[in-house]
Amino acid sequence: MSNAVELINLSCHFGPVRAVDGVDLEIRPGEFFSMLGPSGSGKTTCLRLIGGFEQPTAGEIRLFGQDASRLPPYARDVNTVFQDYALFPHMNVRDNVAYALMVRGVGRAERYRRAEEMLEQVKLAGFGDRRPGQLSGGQRQRVALARALINQPKLLLLDEPLGALDLKLREEMQIELKALQRSLGITFVYVTHDQGEALSMSDRVAVFNQGRIEQLDTPKRLYEHPRTEFVARFVGSANVLEGSAIGLKGKYALRPERIRVQPGHHRGPNCLAGELLDVHYLGSQTRYEVRVDGQRLTAVASSEEPDLPVGAPVTLSWDPAALRELEVAR
Ligand code: ATP
């Protein structure tokens, strides 16, 4: 089967700004694929290129095996959900959801039947008569989803769709979105700057940095085997150690939860002595900030460990298998 999306050496420049700069990627049918990166890294432009809202400067876009580089948005089998919902405020929920069917000339009874079905899928059965203004943010975003899914696109693009919601609601919606995507079997391409969101929902994630993909992997591989310092720091948090400080060559990432903190100064392999700068109690875990040779390292441990006072001498130690060698920056 052909890929849902194929980007081949794709670039989109705005004057001197290389928003997307030679991106290659393949998204499989039925995949939940995320594009993750800081603000300005090019992920939204990449999504807009796939949707046809932006024209590439160079390269090719293939959708389900067809060259789509020159197709206008409406000729692509793709719908988009935006952060700001973009619902019609004067129409009720049912008509908003049924809109795409109305444009295609589907009769009223049929389009209302399908709108009700879609509303049930997004857990909004019975809300058809309300206007968008009478809904909460989370409910509006569900209406936007139902509206984008009603004409059964093969590909759904989502641009920070949960960005306007508070944390708790966002986490609930993440679980629902993933379940919905699984039950529909539609390919989702999801843009976010929230690494937790990308890790929890995606089959694979592309990490963007300055218009390029820095690493493309499963969430677990990204977290456990970051290839570069940028990825190590952006996906989760990481200590980056100069090899010279620990008797090695190169540069290494070490996750805070892989470091043990013990009171007192001890010598030995795979450990460093330092001073406890700060302790943050986080509930189930406690975070320790430790100064080692002028560098600040972070360790996280279960809160069941005995308390350590700020200013105390401590020793950090780790299993050498937890060290991840990083590629030297391009
Ligand atoms: P954010 O999370 O803030 O949306 P992003 O990773 O999605 O960031 P893009 O929106 O793709 O990043 O922007 C990438 C770069 O391209 C930025 O420097 C941005 O200012 C620039 N850019 C995007 N659209 C345009 C445009 N229409 N004209 C000029 N520059 C643009």
PDB file of N, CA and C and ligand atoms in Angstrom, residues 12-20 35-48 54 83 159-160 191-193 208 210-211, ligand 1:
ATOM      1  N   CYS A  12      10.040  25.335   1.806  1.00  0.00           N
ATOM      2  CA  CYS A  12       9.154  26.486   1.664  1.00  0.00           C
ATOM      3  C   CYS A  12       9.875  27.671   2.302  1.00  0.00           C
ATOM      4  N   HIS A  13      10.313  28.582   1.448  1.00  0.00           N
ATOM      5  CA  HIS A  13      11.050  29.748   1.945  1.00  0.00           C
ATOM      6  C   HIS A  13      10.182  30.995   1.807  1.00  0.00           C
ATOM      7  N   PHE A  14      10.232  31.853   2.821  1.00  0.00           N
ATOM      8  CA  PHE A  14       9.577  33.161   2.743  1.00  0.00           C
ATOM      9  C   PHE A  14      10.697  34.190   2.733  1.00  0.00           C
ATOM     10  N   GLY A  15      11.051  34.675   1.537  1.00  0.00           N
ATOM     11  CA  GLY A  15      12.206  35.574   1.473  1.00  0.00           C
ATOM     12  C   GLY A  15      13.411  34.847   2.047  1.00  0.00           C
ATOM     13  N   PRO A  16      14.067  35.472   3.021  1.00  0.00           N
ATOM     14  CA  PRO A  16      15.269  34.840   3.581  1.00  0.00           C
ATOM     15  C   PRO A  16      14.946  33.737   4.604  1.00  0.00           C
ATOM     16  N   VAL A  17      13.677  33.619   5.006  1.00  0.00           N
ATOM     17  CA  VAL A  17      13.334  32.648   6.062  1.00  0.00           C
ATOM     18  C   VAL A  17      13.100  31.263   5.466  1.00  0.00           C
ATOM     19  N   ARG A  18      13.909  30.304   5.906  1.00  0.00           N
ATOM     20  CA  ARG A  18      13.732  28.930   5.432  1.00  0.00           C
ATOM     21  C   ARG A  18      12.805  28.206   6.391  1.00  0.00           C
ATOM     22  N   ALA A  19      11.480  28.453   6.230  1.00  0.00           N
ATOM     23  CA  ALA A  19      10.494  27.898   7.171  1.00  0.00           C
ATOM     24  C   ALA A  19      10.542  26.376   7.149  1.00  0.00           C
ATOM     25  N   VAL A  20      10.582  25.799   5.941  1.00  0.00           N
ATOM     26  CA  VAL A  20      10.765  24.353   5.772  1.00  0.00           C
ATOM     27  C   VAL A  20      11.937  24.195   4.808  1.00  0.00           C
ATOM     28  N   MET A  35       4.122  16.203  14.418  1.00  0.00           N
ATOM     29  CA  MET A  35       5.250  17.073  14.124  1.00  0.00           C
ATOM     30  C   MET A  35       5.429  17.957  15.345  1.00  0.00           C
ATOM     31  N   LEU A  36       6.573  17.797  15.991  1.00  0.00           N
ATOM     32  CA  LEU A  36       6.838  18.436  17.269  1.00  0.00           C
ATOM     33  C   LEU A  36       8.020  19.389  17.118  1.00  0.00           C
ATOM     34  N   GLY A  37       7.929  20.551  17.748  1.00  0.00           N
ATOM     35  CA  GLY A  37       9.085  21.447  17.706  1.00  0.00           C
ATOM     36  C   GLY A  37       8.745  22.760  18.372  1.00  0.00           C
ATOM     37  N   PRO A  38       9.760  23.562  18.654  1.00  0.00           N
ATOM     38  CA  PRO A  38       9.509  24.854  19.280  1.00  0.00           C
ATOM     39  C   PRO A  38       8.852  25.814  18.292  1.00  0.00           C
ATOM     40  N   SER A  39       8.399  26.937  18.801  1.00  0.00           N
ATOM     41  CA  SER A  39       7.780  27.962  17.962  1.00  0.00           C
ATOM     42  C   SER A  39       8.751  28.399  16.866  1.00  0.00           C
ATOM     43  N   GLY A  40       8.256  28.441  15.627  1.00  0.00           N
ATOM     44  CA  GLY A  40       9.098  28.894  14.526  1.00  0.00           C
ATOM     45  C   GLY A  40       9.931  27.813  13.876  1.00  0.00           C
ATOM     46  N   SER A  41       9.758  26.548  14.289  1.00  0.00           N
ATOM     47  CA  SER A  41      10.614  25.488  13.736  1.00  0.00           C
ATOM     48  C   SER A  41      10.117  24.967  12.390  1.00  0.00           C
ATOM     49  N   GLY A  42       8.919  25.393  11.962  1.00  0.00           N
ATOM     50  CA  GLY A  42       8.458  25.042  10.622  1.00  0.00           C
ATOM     51  C   GLY A  42       7.366  23.989  10.562  1.00  0.00           C
ATOM     52  N   LYS A  43       6.889  23.531  11.714  1.00  0.00           N
ATOM     53  CA  LYS A  43       5.908  22.436  11.686  1.00  0.00           C
ATOM     54  C   LYS A  43       4.563  22.872  11.107  1.00  0.00           C
ATOM     55  N   THR A  44       4.103  24.087  11.457  1.00  0.00           N
ATOM     56  CA  THR A  44       2.826  24.555  10.907  1.00  0.00           C
ATOM     57  C   THR A  44       2.925  24.752   9.396  1.00  0.00           C
ATOM     58  N   THR A  45       4.025  25.320   8.942  1.00  0.00           N
ATOM     59  CA  THR A  45       4.209  25.497   7.495  1.00  0.00           C
ATOM     60  C   THR A  45       4.197  24.146   6.799  1.00  0.00           C
ATOM     61  N   CYS A  46       4.810  23.151   7.410  1.00  0.00           N
ATOM     62  CA  CYS A  46       4.832  21.813   6.823  1.00  0.00           C
ATOM     63  C   CYS A  46       3.407  21.259   6.715  1.00  0.00           C
ATOM     64  N   LEU A  47       2.622  21.461   7.756  1.00  0.00           N
ATOM     65  CA  LEU A  47       1.229  21.003   7.742  1.00  0.00           C
ATOM     66  C   LEU A  47       0.427  21.738   6.675  1.00  0.00           C
ATOM     67  N   ARG A  48       0.653  23.041   6.561  1.00  0.00           N
ATOM     68  CA  ARG A  48      -0.064  23.844   5.559  1.00  0.00           C
ATOM     69  C   ARG A  48       0.329  23.439   4.137  1.00  0.00           C
ATOM     70  N   GLU A  54      -0.281  26.348   1.405  1.00  0.00           N
ATOM     71  CA  GLU A  54       1.005  27.005   1.155  1.00  0.00           C
ATOM     72  C   GLU A  54       1.624  26.293  -0.037  1.00  0.00           C
ATOM     73  N   GLN A  83      -6.687  25.290  15.803  1.00  0.00           N
ATOM     74  CA  GLN A  83      -6.800  25.583  17.237  1.00  0.00           C
ATOM     75  C   GLN A  83      -8.019  26.449  17.547  1.00  0.00           C
ATOM     76  N   ASP A 159      -3.832  21.184  13.732  1.00  0.00           N
ATOM     77  CA  ASP A 159      -2.839  22.199  14.094  1.00  0.00           C
ATOM     78  C   ASP A 159      -3.077  22.677  15.521  1.00  0.00           C
ATOM     79  N   GLU A 160      -2.331  22.137  16.457  1.00  0.00           N
ATOM     80  CA  GLU A 160      -2.464  22.471  17.889  1.00  0.00           C
ATOM     81  C   GLU A 160      -3.932  22.524  18.300  1.00  0.00           C
ATOM     82  N   VAL A 191       0.127  18.642  14.749  1.00  0.00           N
ATOM     83  CA  VAL A 191       1.194  19.597  15.061  1.00  0.00           C
ATOM     84  C   VAL A 191       1.082  20.051  16.508  1.00  0.00           C
ATOM     85  N   THR A 192       2.181  19.993  17.236  1.00  0.00           N
ATOM     86  CA  THR A 192       2.173  20.461  18.616  1.00  0.00           C
ATOM     87  C   THR A 192       3.570  20.907  19.042  1.00  0.00           C
ATOM     88  N   HIS A 193       3.617  21.819  20.022  1.00  0.00           N
ATOM     89  CA  HIS A 193       4.920  22.141  20.607  1.00  0.00           C
ATOM     90  C   HIS A 193       5.040  21.480  21.980  1.00  0.00           C
ATOM     91  N   PHE A 208      11.103  18.806  14.844  1.00  0.00           N
ATOM     92  CA  PHE A 208      11.558  19.875  13.950  1.00  0.00           C
ATOM     93  C   PHE A 208      12.468  20.851  14.675  1.00  0.00           C
ATOM     94  N   GLN A 210      14.490  24.427  13.228  1.00  0.00           N
ATOM     95  CA  GLN A 210      14.897  25.335  12.162  1.00  0.00           C
ATOM     96  C   GLN A 210      14.597  24.799  10.763  1.00  0.00           C
ATOM     97  N   GLY A 211      13.354  24.366  10.582  1.00  0.00           N
ATOM     98  CA  GLY A 211      12.911  23.967   9.254  1.00  0.00           C
ATOM     99  C   GLY A 211      13.321  22.574   8.817  1.00  0.00           C
TER     100      GLY A 211
HETATM  101  P1  ATP B   1       4.457  27.968  15.907  1.00  0.00           P
HETATM  102  O1  ATP B   1       4.368  26.811  16.872  1.00  0.00           O
HETATM  103  O2  ATP B   1       4.819  29.248  16.574  1.00  0.00           O
HETATM  104  O3  ATP B   1       3.309  28.063  14.977  1.00  0.00           O
HETATM  105  P2  ATP B   1       5.934  26.623  13.836  1.00  0.00           P
HETATM  106  O4  ATP B   1       6.983  25.637  14.213  1.00  0.00           O
HETATM  107  O5  ATP B   1       4.649  26.105  13.419  1.00  0.00           O
HETATM  108  O6  ATP B   1       5.759  27.667  15.009  1.00  0.00           O
HETATM  109  P3  ATP B   1       5.963  28.057  11.369  1.00  0.00           P
HETATM  110  O7  ATP B   1       4.684  28.730  11.681  1.00  0.00           O
HETATM  111  O8  ATP B   1       5.942  26.971  10.375  1.00  0.00           O
HETATM  112  O9  ATP B   1       6.613  27.493  12.707  1.00  0.00           O
HETATM  113  O10 ATP B   1       7.009  29.155  10.954  1.00  0.00           O
HETATM  114  C1  ATP B   1       8.346  28.863  10.544  1.00  0.00           C
HETATM  115  C2  ATP B   1       9.047  30.148  10.182  1.00  0.00           C
HETATM  116  O11 ATP B   1       8.487  30.685   8.994  1.00  0.00           O
HETATM  117  C3  ATP B   1       8.930  31.248  11.227  1.00  0.00           C
HETATM  118  O12 ATP B   1      10.150  31.930  11.279  1.00  0.00           O
HETATM  119  C4  ATP B   1       7.833  32.117  10.701  1.00  0.00           C
HETATM  120  O13 ATP B   1       7.982  33.448  11.137  1.00  0.00           O
HETATM  121  C5  ATP B   1       8.030  32.002   9.196  1.00  0.00           C
HETATM  122  N1  ATP B   1       6.775  32.168   8.444  1.00  0.00           N
HETATM  123  C6  ATP B   1       5.687  31.374   8.508  1.00  0.00           C
HETATM  124  N2  ATP B   1       4.717  31.776   7.659  1.00  0.00           N
HETATM  125  C7  ATP B   1       5.206  32.884   7.042  1.00  0.00           C
HETATM  126  C8  ATP B   1       4.698  33.786   6.030  1.00  0.00           C
HETATM  127  N3  ATP B   1       3.479  33.602   5.499  1.00  0.00           N
HETATM  128  N4  ATP B   1       5.489  34.798   5.647  1.00  0.00           N
HETATM  129  C9  ATP B   1       6.725  34.953   6.170  1.00  0.00           C
HETATM  130  N5  ATP B   1       7.260  34.164   7.096  1.00  0.00           N
HETATM  131  C10 ATP B   1       6.526  33.125   7.546  1.00  0.00           C
END
